Amino acid sequence: MIDKYVYIIVALLPLSALMLVFQTNPYHALVIRAILGAIAALVYIVLGAADVALTEALVGTMLAVTLYVVAVRSSLVLRLGILKGDGKTNSFTELIASLRKVINRHYLRLELIEYPDFLTLKQALVEREVHAICSQQDYSEPQNQNSATGIEIEQTYHTAIRVRRLFEILQTELTLPETTLTYVSVFNREDKH
Amino acid sequence: MDSILIAMILALLIPIYEAWQDDDIWQKMLAFASIATKTSIMMLVISVLRDDWSIGVVAVIILCVGNAGLMLLAHLIKRINET
């Protein structure tokens, strides 16, 4: 004969599973996955499977969630290459703040990587070390042409993005006069061989 | 004795509701800590009710592991918010 409380405990499992399915933020979803694991272990215990419950708690809750947090953290990131001196100027911090606000809506993190000069910055984009670069020089222009054009140019930044989806997101949502956005298709060397 | 377990299930629904409706990740972690502890205490109660020692041992191990997993998860999430 099955006790009444068994039915109520088993009913908690689809409840927490629905919570997990309707969660959009990946980090929140992982915490709810841990909650689901705890409830699943309880259900297995109630139904008499102690070994399955132990495996669920050890592997399902602890190991899987920890590994997934590491995986999500390293994959949901926008790496932005910048020049070394740029980080201190006022307009640049404003630009970075609004950029961060836009990509936080898509649950991405912003990681700033500093480079000493423009050539290494450009090289990093071509070598796929960063997803985008942001500097006062245009990606397509040669390096020396900018010095003659005057002060207005110095206020604007050029952001070159090599990931098409990121470019589409930023183009529709980032409405700042301080920067121009360009999409750069980087030649894929691995595919050639 | 069943009424004790029913009361514990009702108490378990409170942190589940909290995890569902709150948007802050640390509130969700608190709800997870609450749920992990509550479920393993329920397992211990069930093991006493059924006089089954193997369930009791597993419940104690899960009680320890739940806390360890929480610590690990909290450290990783803290480092996400820092950078």
Short mmCIF file of C-alpha atoms in Angstrom, two decimals:
data_model
loop_
_atom_site.label_atom_id
_atom_site.label_comp_id
_atom_site.label_asym_id
_atom_site.label_seq_id
_atom_site.Cartn_x
_atom_site.Cartn_y
_atom_site.Cartn_z
CA MET A 1 0.00 0.00 0.00
CA ILE A 2 1.33 3.40 -0.97
CA ASP A 3 1.11 6.22 1.55
CA LYS A 4 -0.59 9.50 0.68
CA TYR A 5 2.51 11.67 1.14
CA VAL A 6 4.31 9.76 -1.64
CA TYR A 7 1.90 11.22 -4.23
CA ILE A 8 2.48 14.77 -2.98
CA ILE A 9 6.27 14.37 -3.02
CA VAL A 10 6.23 12.92 -6.54
CA ALA A 11 4.04 15.86 -7.67
CA LEU A 12 6.85 18.25 -6.66
CA LEU A 13 9.07 16.86 -9.43
CA PRO A 14 7.06 18.10 -12.46
CA LEU A 15 6.52 21.39 -10.62
CA SER A 16 10.25 22.09 -10.33
CA ALA A 17 10.84 20.74 -13.85
CA LEU A 18 8.37 23.31 -15.23
CA MET A 19 10.18 26.03 -13.28
CA LEU A 20 13.41 24.94 -14.94
CA VAL A 21 11.94 24.83 -18.45
CA PHE A 22 10.44 28.34 -18.26
CA GLN A 23 13.61 29.97 -16.92
CA THR A 24 15.45 32.03 -19.55
CA ASN A 25 18.56 33.20 -17.66
CA PRO A 26 21.17 30.40 -17.93
CA TYR A 27 22.65 30.96 -14.46
CA HIS A 28 19.24 31.02 -12.78
CA ALA A 29 18.35 27.88 -14.71
CA LEU A 30 21.43 26.13 -13.31
CA VAL A 31 20.48 26.98 -9.72
CA ILE A 32 16.97 25.65 -10.40
CA ARG A 33 18.55 22.53 -11.91
CA ALA A 34 20.27 22.00 -8.55
CA ILE A 35 16.90 22.39 -6.81
CA LEU A 36 15.41 19.87 -9.24
CA GLY A 37 18.25 17.46 -8.37
CA ALA A 38 17.55 17.76 -4.64
CA ILE A 39 13.83 17.09 -5.15
CA ALA A 40 14.57 14.18 -7.52
CA ALA A 41 16.82 12.61 -4.87
CA LEU A 42 13.95 12.92 -2.38
CA VAL A 43 11.56 11.23 -4.82
CA TYR A 44 13.98 8.35 -5.39
CA ILE A 45 14.38 7.88 -1.62
CA VAL A 46 10.60 7.84 -1.13
CA LEU A 47 10.24 5.22 -3.84
CA GLY A 48 12.92 3.10 -2.14
CA ALA A 49 15.93 3.54 -4.47
CA ALA A 50 18.66 4.77 -2.12
CA ASP A 51 21.53 4.09 -4.56
CA VAL A 52 19.88 6.07 -7.37
CA ALA A 53 19.28 8.97 -4.98
CA LEU A 54 22.93 9.01 -3.96
CA THR A 55 24.03 9.06 -7.62
CA GLU A 56 21.57 11.86 -8.42
CA ALA A 57 22.87 13.99 -5.56
CA LEU A 58 26.55 13.41 -6.30
CA VAL A 59 26.58 13.50 -10.11
CA GLY A 60 23.35 15.24 -11.09
CA THR A 61 23.38 18.02 -8.56
CA MET A 62 27.00 18.63 -7.68
CA LEU A 63 29.21 17.60 -10.61
CA ALA A 64 26.90 18.44 -13.54
CA VAL A 65 25.87 21.85 -12.22
CA THR A 66 29.46 22.85 -11.36
CA LEU A 67 30.74 21.83 -14.79
CA TYR A 68 27.85 23.61 -16.52
CA VAL A 69 28.52 26.83 -14.62
CA VAL A 70 32.15 26.72 -15.79
CA ALA A 71 31.03 25.98 -19.37
CA VAL A 72 28.38 28.72 -19.50
CA ARG A 73 30.77 31.22 -17.92
CA SER A 74 33.47 30.63 -20.52
CA SER A 75 31.16 30.51 -23.54
CA LEU A 76 28.72 33.39 -22.88
CA VAL A 77 31.33 36.12 -23.14
CA LEU A 78 32.12 38.99 -25.51
CA ARG A 79 35.87 39.57 -25.63
CA LEU A 80 36.59 43.14 -26.65
CA GLY A 81 40.10 44.19 -27.59
CA ILE A 82 41.05 47.75 -26.65
CA LEU A 83 44.17 49.89 -26.75
CA LYS A 84 46.14 50.29 -23.55
CA GLY A 85 45.61 54.02 -22.91
CA ASP A 86 41.91 54.07 -23.94
CA GLY A 87 40.52 52.67 -20.71
CA LYS A 88 41.01 55.88 -18.75
CA THR A 89 39.16 58.40 -20.91
CA ASN A 90 35.68 59.48 -19.87
CA SER A 91 33.82 58.89 -23.12
CA PHE A 92 35.29 55.43 -23.39
CA THR A 93 34.06 54.30 -19.96
CA GLU A 94 30.62 55.63 -20.93
CA LEU A 95 30.75 53.60 -24.13
CA ILE A 96 31.81 50.46 -22.26
CA ALA A 97 29.03 50.94 -19.70
CA SER A 98 26.31 51.18 -22.35
CA LEU A 99 27.82 48.25 -24.25
CA ARG A 100 27.73 46.21 -21.05
CA LYS A 101 24.09 47.17 -20.51
CA VAL A 102 23.11 45.97 -23.99
CA ILE A 103 24.88 42.62 -23.80
CA ASN A 104 23.77 41.97 -20.22
CA ARG A 105 20.23 41.83 -21.61
CA HIS A 106 21.37 38.80 -23.61
CA TYR A 107 23.10 37.26 -20.55
CA LEU A 108 26.58 37.89 -21.96
CA ARG A 109 29.60 39.11 -20.03
CA LEU A 110 32.04 41.72 -21.33
CA GLU A 111 35.73 40.97 -21.05
CA LEU A 112 38.21 43.74 -21.89
CA ILE A 113 41.60 42.70 -23.24
CA GLU A 114 44.26 45.38 -23.58
CA TYR A 115 46.77 45.54 -26.43
CA PRO A 116 49.81 47.85 -26.65
CA ASP A 117 49.29 49.20 -30.19
CA PHE A 118 46.83 49.14 -33.07
CA LEU A 119 48.68 46.56 -35.15
CA THR A 120 48.58 43.88 -32.45
CA LEU A 121 44.93 44.78 -31.80
CA LYS A 122 44.10 44.23 -35.46
CA GLN A 123 46.14 41.06 -35.50
CA ALA A 124 44.21 39.73 -32.49
CA LEU A 125 40.92 40.18 -34.37
CA VAL A 126 42.28 38.36 -37.41
CA GLU A 127 43.72 35.57 -35.26
CA ARG A 128 40.31 35.16 -33.55
CA GLU A 129 41.65 35.95 -30.09
CA VAL A 130 38.90 38.54 -29.55
CA HIS A 131 35.34 38.85 -30.85
CA ALA A 132 35.48 42.59 -31.44
CA ILE A 133 37.93 45.47 -31.25
CA CYS A 134 37.20 49.03 -30.26
CA SER A 135 39.59 51.88 -30.96
CA GLN A 136 39.72 55.38 -32.36
CA GLN A 137 41.19 54.15 -35.62
CA ASP A 138 39.06 52.55 -38.28
CA TYR A 139 39.69 48.89 -38.96
CA SER A 140 39.71 49.27 -42.74
CA GLU A 141 41.77 52.48 -42.88
CA PRO A 142 45.55 52.46 -42.96
CA GLN A 143 47.15 53.44 -39.70
CA ASN A 144 48.70 56.80 -40.53
CA GLN A 145 45.79 58.59 -42.24
CA ASN A 146 43.90 59.54 -39.12
CA SER A 147 46.43 61.95 -37.67
CA ALA A 148 45.72 64.71 -40.20
CA THR A 149 41.92 64.81 -39.96
CA GLY A 150 41.44 66.83 -36.79
CA ILE A 151 39.80 66.80 -33.36
CA GLU A 152 36.24 65.65 -34.17
CA ILE A 153 37.55 62.28 -35.29
CA GLU A 154 39.17 61.71 -31.93
CA GLN A 155 35.80 61.70 -30.18
CA THR A 156 34.43 58.78 -32.18
CA TYR A 157 35.33 55.16 -31.78
CA HIS A 158 35.22 52.41 -34.34
CA THR A 159 34.09 48.98 -33.28
CA ALA A 160 34.82 46.08 -35.61
CA ILE A 161 32.97 42.85 -34.84
CA ARG A 162 33.74 39.51 -36.44
CA VAL A 163 30.71 37.57 -35.10
CA ARG A 164 27.63 38.24 -37.23
CA ARG A 165 25.04 37.60 -34.51
CA LEU A 166 26.80 39.96 -32.09
CA PHE A 167 26.92 42.60 -34.81
CA GLU A 168 23.17 42.28 -35.41
CA ILE A 169 22.39 42.57 -31.69
CA LEU A 170 24.59 45.62 -31.21
CA GLN A 171 23.38 47.30 -34.40
CA THR A 172 19.74 47.13 -33.35
CA GLU A 173 20.16 47.88 -29.64
CA LEU A 174 23.25 50.06 -29.22
CA THR A 175 22.25 53.60 -30.19
CA LEU A 176 25.27 55.70 -29.32
CA PRO A 177 26.77 58.52 -31.35
CA GLU A 178 30.23 57.80 -29.91
CA THR A 179 30.91 54.69 -31.95
CA THR A 180 30.42 53.31 -35.43
CA LEU A 181 29.89 49.60 -35.89
CA THR A 182 31.33 47.54 -38.70
CA TYR A 183 31.08 43.86 -39.45
CA VAL A 184 34.35 42.19 -40.43
CA SER A 185 34.34 38.75 -41.96
CA VAL A 186 37.58 37.15 -40.89
CA PHE A 187 39.11 34.71 -43.33
CA ASN A 188 38.92 31.21 -41.85
CA ARG A 189 42.29 29.53 -42.13
CA GLU A 190 41.28 26.25 -40.51
CA ASP A 191 38.62 25.55 -43.13
CA LYS A 192 41.04 25.89 -46.00
CA HIS A 193 43.02 22.77 -45.30
CA MET B 1 3.20 10.26 11.59
CA ASP B 2 2.19 11.10 8.04
CA SER B 3 1.00 14.53 9.14
CA ILE B 4 4.60 15.47 10.07
CA LEU B 5 5.72 14.72 6.52
CA ILE B 6 2.75 16.60 5.03
CA ALA B 7 3.72 19.64 7.11
CA MET B 8 7.33 19.32 5.90
CA ILE B 9 6.16 19.20 2.27
CA LEU B 10 4.15 22.38 2.83
CA ALA B 11 7.26 24.01 4.32
CA LEU B 12 9.22 22.85 1.25
CA LEU B 13 6.79 24.72 -1.01
CA ILE B 14 7.82 28.08 0.48
CA PRO B 15 11.46 28.11 -0.84
CA ILE B 16 10.25 26.60 -4.14
CA TYR B 17 7.91 29.57 -4.58
CA GLU B 18 10.73 31.92 -3.60
CA ALA B 19 13.09 30.37 -6.18
CA TRP B 20 10.38 30.71 -8.82
CA GLN B 21 9.40 34.35 -8.36
CA ASP B 22 12.63 36.07 -7.24
CA ASP B 23 14.97 37.41 -9.93
CA ASP B 24 18.09 37.84 -7.80
CA ILE B 25 20.48 34.90 -8.18
CA TRP B 26 21.53 35.01 -4.52
CA GLN B 27 17.91 34.68 -3.41
CA LYS B 28 17.71 31.63 -5.64
CA MET B 29 20.87 30.23 -4.02
CA LEU B 30 19.32 30.77 -0.59
CA ALA B 31 16.20 28.94 -1.74
CA PHE B 32 18.42 26.12 -3.03
CA ALA B 33 20.20 25.87 0.33
CA SER B 34 16.86 25.71 2.09
CA ILE B 35 15.48 23.06 -0.28
CA ALA B 36 18.64 20.90 -0.18
CA THR B 37 18.59 20.83 3.62
CA LYS B 38 14.83 20.31 3.88
CA THR B 39 14.76 17.41 1.42
CA SER B 40 17.59 15.57 3.20
CA ILE B 41 15.92 16.06 6.59
CA MET B 42 12.74 14.63 5.03
CA MET B 43 14.79 11.66 3.84
CA LEU B 44 16.01 11.13 7.42
CA VAL B 45 12.43 11.25 8.72
CA ILE B 46 11.35 8.72 6.09
CA SER B 47 14.24 6.44 7.02
CA VAL B 48 13.13 6.52 10.67
CA LEU B 49 9.47 5.95 9.67
CA ARG B 50 10.31 2.90 7.59
CA ASP B 51 13.12 1.72 9.92
CA ASP B 52 15.47 1.48 6.91
CA TRP B 53 19.11 2.18 7.76
CA SER B 54 20.43 2.28 4.18
CA ILE B 55 18.11 5.21 3.39
CA GLY B 56 19.35 6.95 6.54
CA VAL B 57 23.01 6.63 5.52
CA VAL B 58 22.27 7.99 2.04
CA ALA B 59 20.29 10.87 3.56
CA VAL B 60 23.24 11.87 5.72
CA ILE B 61 25.61 11.74 2.74
CA ILE B 62 23.21 13.87 0.66
CA LEU B 63 22.94 16.36 3.53
CA CYS B 64 26.74 16.79 3.45
CA VAL B 65 27.01 16.87 -0.36
CA GLY B 66 24.23 19.42 -0.71
CA ASN B 67 26.16 21.87 1.42
CA ALA B 68 29.42 21.18 -0.41
CA GLY B 69 27.77 21.66 -3.80
CA LEU B 70 26.23 24.91 -2.57
CA MET B 71 29.64 26.24 -1.52
CA LEU B 72 31.19 25.31 -4.86
CA LEU B 73 28.32 26.89 -6.83
CA ALA B 74 28.41 30.05 -4.71
CA HIS B 75 32.13 30.52 -5.35
CA LEU B 76 31.71 30.11 -9.11
CA ILE B 77 28.76 32.51 -9.28
CA LYS B 78 30.61 35.05 -7.14
CA ARG B 79 33.48 35.04 -9.64
CA ILE B 80 31.06 35.60 -12.53
CA ASN B 81 29.70 38.73 -10.87
CA GLU B 82 33.18 40.08 -10.12
CA THR B 83 34.56 40.09 -13.68
#
